[in-house]
């Protein structure tokens, strides 16, 4: 799917050190409507980049990788939130052990 294709493209760009392609992907993912969610938790774990330590110098390629990762996490969380039923959609069940209800 689209998510897999973009993930493969990002991986190839990282390996090649293609800063231009990473910039294009980061710009695409800057728009929350275009950011692609992770296909699975395992895919997210496999592609996870450790966050930069406070004060750590980060080169431009690494910064772009972290931006892509952040966009993926945000898109994944947004997709999961959409799948949750809203509070008004949830049915309420009231149970009582005594016979007053």
Rosetta silent file (secondary structure, phi, psi, omega in degrees, C-alpha in Angstrom):
SEQUENCE: XXXXXXXXXXXXXXXXXXXXXXXXXXXXXXXXXXXXXXXXXXXXXXXXXXXXXXXXXXXXXXXXXXXXXXXXXXXXXXXXXXXXXXXXXXXXXXXXXXXXX
SCORE:     score description
SCORE:     0.000 S_00000001
   1 L     0.000 -176.106 -177.863    0.000    0.000    0.000 S_00000001
   2 H   -61.070  -42.452 -178.763    0.851    3.672    0.045 S_00000001
   3 H   -61.734  -43.370  179.287    2.273    3.531    3.572 S_00000001
   4 H   -65.061  -40.645  178.698    4.599    0.670    2.676 S_00000001
   5 H   -63.017  -44.880  179.766    5.769    2.395   -0.488 S_00000001
   6 H   -67.690  -35.835  177.399    6.551    5.626    1.363 S_00000001
   7 H   -66.133  -41.842  178.462    8.305    3.706    4.154 S_00000001
   8 H   -64.707  -40.175  178.103   10.443    1.855    1.599 S_00000001
   9 H   -63.866  -42.959  178.552   11.266    5.142   -0.122 S_00000001
  10 H   -64.615  -40.099  178.310   12.240    6.733    3.198 S_00000001
  11 H   -63.794  -44.948  179.076   14.417    3.730    4.076 S_00000001
  12 H   -62.970  -39.381  179.259   16.170    3.846    0.709 S_00000001
  13 H   -66.504  -38.042  177.698   16.725    7.600    1.084 S_00000001
  14 H   -63.528  -47.313 -177.981   18.196    7.096    4.581 S_00000001
  15 H   -62.929  -37.838 -179.008   20.581    4.400    3.390 S_00000001
  16 H   -83.434   -9.928 -177.216   21.701    6.499    0.429 S_00000001
  17 L    67.514   30.670 -177.555   21.917    9.640    2.545 S_00000001
  18 L   -80.046   90.398 -176.536   19.606   11.342    0.028 S_00000001
  19 H   -63.657  -37.255 -179.268   18.884   14.545    1.874 S_00000001
  20 H   -61.356  -45.822 -179.558   16.752   15.928   -0.973 S_00000001
  21 H   -66.976  -39.663  178.114   14.365   12.958   -0.896 S_00000001
  22 H   -63.561  -37.211  177.292   14.140   13.068    2.896 S_00000001
  23 H   -64.278  -42.005  178.816   13.266   16.776    2.691 S_00000001
  24 H   -62.597  -43.718  178.897   10.492   16.011    0.198 S_00000001
  25 H   -65.531  -40.809  179.410    9.104   13.253    2.428 S_00000001
  26 H   -64.985  -40.187  178.374    9.326   15.469    5.519 S_00000001
  27 H   -64.369  -39.465  178.636    7.511   18.289    3.690 S_00000001
  28 H   -63.838  -42.856 -177.433    4.778   15.857    2.635 S_00000001
  29 H   -78.609   -9.392  177.733    4.386   14.578    6.179 S_00000001
  30 H   -67.434  -26.203  176.559    4.307   18.092    7.624 S_00000001
  31 L   -83.998  115.303 -177.534    0.678   18.227    6.468 S_00000001
  32 L   -57.146  -27.698  179.806   -1.300   16.141    9.004 S_00000001
  33 L   -74.967  -19.372 -178.594   -3.766   15.129    6.277 S_00000001
  34 L  -104.903  -13.967  179.255   -0.968   13.639    4.169 S_00000001
  35 L   -61.781  141.575 -175.707    1.124   12.008    6.892 S_00000001
  36 L  -102.142  130.737  178.991    0.983    8.228    6.651 S_00000001
  37 L   -74.379  160.485  176.628    0.193    6.103    9.699 S_00000001
  38 L   -69.843  142.676  178.598    2.271    3.074   10.600 S_00000001
  39 L   -67.654  -34.559 -178.159    1.036   -0.207    9.134 S_00000001
  40 L  -159.363  167.346  176.027    1.588   -2.000   12.434 S_00000001
  41 H   -64.020  -38.513  179.198    3.273   -1.688   15.800 S_00000001
  42 H   -62.441  -41.052  178.402    6.001   -4.019   14.551 S_00000001
  43 H   -64.402  -39.156  177.569    6.677   -1.761   11.551 S_00000001
  44 H   -64.851  -41.835  178.389    6.891    1.221   13.882 S_00000001
  45 H   -64.710  -43.139 -179.109    9.310   -0.660   16.147 S_00000001
  46 H   -62.315  -37.416 -175.738   11.493   -1.760   13.225 S_00000001
  47 H   -93.614    2.022 -174.471   11.828    1.751   11.848 S_00000001
  48 L   -62.249  132.374  174.447   12.180    3.485   15.229 S_00000001
  49 L  -108.221  127.033  178.503   15.005    6.011   15.497 S_00000001
  50 L   -58.719  141.212  179.863   16.173    6.812   19.024 S_00000001
  51 L   -69.804  151.764  179.689   15.376   10.390   19.985 S_00000001
  52 L   -70.179  139.471  176.435   18.239   12.854   20.239 S_00000001
  53 L   -71.249  155.102  178.422   19.572   13.442   23.713 S_00000001
  54 L   -61.085  128.540 -179.837   19.270   16.934   25.126 S_00000001
  55 L    85.288   -6.049 -179.811   22.178   19.007   23.837 S_00000001
  56 L   -72.857  134.451  177.004   23.139   16.366   21.253 S_00000001
  57 L   -74.459  129.432 -177.643   24.200   17.795   17.897 S_00000001
  58 L  -121.058  123.448  177.776   21.875   16.510   15.174 S_00000001
  59 L   -74.430  171.808 -173.045   22.769   16.743   11.508 S_00000001
  60 H   -65.248  -38.999  179.900   20.137   17.671    8.931 S_00000001
  61 H   -63.053  -45.128  179.296   19.512   14.106    7.726 S_00000001
  62 H   -63.301  -40.113  178.425   18.955   12.881   11.287 S_00000001
  63 H   -63.090  -39.390  177.858   16.638   15.826   11.996 S_00000001
  64 H   -66.519  -39.950  177.329   14.596   14.946    8.902 S_00000001
  65 H   -60.708  -42.058  179.773   14.402   11.300    9.989 S_00000001
  66 H   -68.196  -35.136  175.867   13.097   12.380   13.395 S_00000001
  67 H   -64.911  -42.102  177.593   10.528   14.681   11.745 S_00000001
  68 H   -62.169  -43.104  179.547    9.308   11.780    9.604 S_00000001
  69 H   -62.107  -44.650  179.887    9.085    9.564   12.677 S_00000001
  70 H   -62.382  -41.871  179.462    7.116   12.185   14.596 S_00000001
  71 H   -64.034  -38.776  178.769    4.684   12.640   11.693 S_00000001
  72 H   -65.299  -43.453  179.637    4.170    8.864   11.491 S_00000001
  73 H   -64.073  -44.600  179.360    3.472    8.599   15.216 S_00000001
  74 H   -62.264  -43.094  179.535    1.022   11.519   15.104 S_00000001
  75 H   -64.983  -37.134  179.413   -0.793   10.058   12.074 S_00000001
  76 H   -66.668  -45.129  178.964   -0.991    6.656   13.784 S_00000001
  77 H   -63.399  -41.806  178.922   -2.424    8.138   16.978 S_00000001
  78 H   -62.880  -40.785  179.378   -4.949   10.180   14.968 S_00000001
  79 H   -65.769  -39.445  178.641   -6.045    7.065   13.059 S_00000001
  80 H   -66.678  -38.905  178.733   -6.456    5.116   16.297 S_00000001
  81 H   -62.886  -38.283  179.610   -8.505    7.943   17.835 S_00000001
  82 H   -65.530  -28.808 -178.340  -10.847    7.904   14.852 S_00000001
  83 H   -79.118  -19.610  178.436  -11.461    4.187   15.352 S_00000001
  84 L   -72.268  138.052  175.279  -12.558    4.627   18.962 S_00000001
  85 L   -68.490  145.053  177.636  -16.286    5.000   19.402 S_00000001
  86 L   -71.836  164.642 -178.223  -17.283    8.411   20.685 S_00000001
  87 L   -61.514  -32.069 -178.891  -18.741    8.665   24.158 S_00000001
  88 L   -75.797  -21.150  179.815  -22.218    9.190   22.722 S_00000001
  89 L   -82.268  -17.646 -176.102  -21.923    6.012   20.631 S_00000001
  90 L   -77.724  132.907  176.416  -21.177    3.793   23.610 S_00000001
  91 L   -81.676  145.628  179.504  -24.088    1.916   25.064 S_00000001
  92 L  -105.014  135.495  177.359  -24.436    1.996   28.820 S_00000001
  93 L  -121.630  123.065  179.522  -25.161   -1.111   30.787 S_00000001
  94 L  -110.423  125.528  179.560  -26.231   -0.762   34.378 S_00000001
  95 L  -119.741  146.040  179.903  -26.108   -3.839   36.537 S_00000001
  96 L  -141.924  138.045  178.196  -27.305   -4.210   40.062 S_00000001
  97 L   -82.191  -28.712  177.110  -27.079   -7.094   42.498 S_00000001
  98 L   -87.416  173.357 -173.438  -30.077   -5.934   44.496 S_00000001
  99 L   -95.044   17.952 -177.872  -33.543   -5.865   43.013 S_00000001
 100 L   -79.563  -16.834 -177.129  -33.970   -2.083   43.157 S_00000001
 101 L   -96.372    0.000    0.000  -33.045   -1.481   39.524 S_00000001
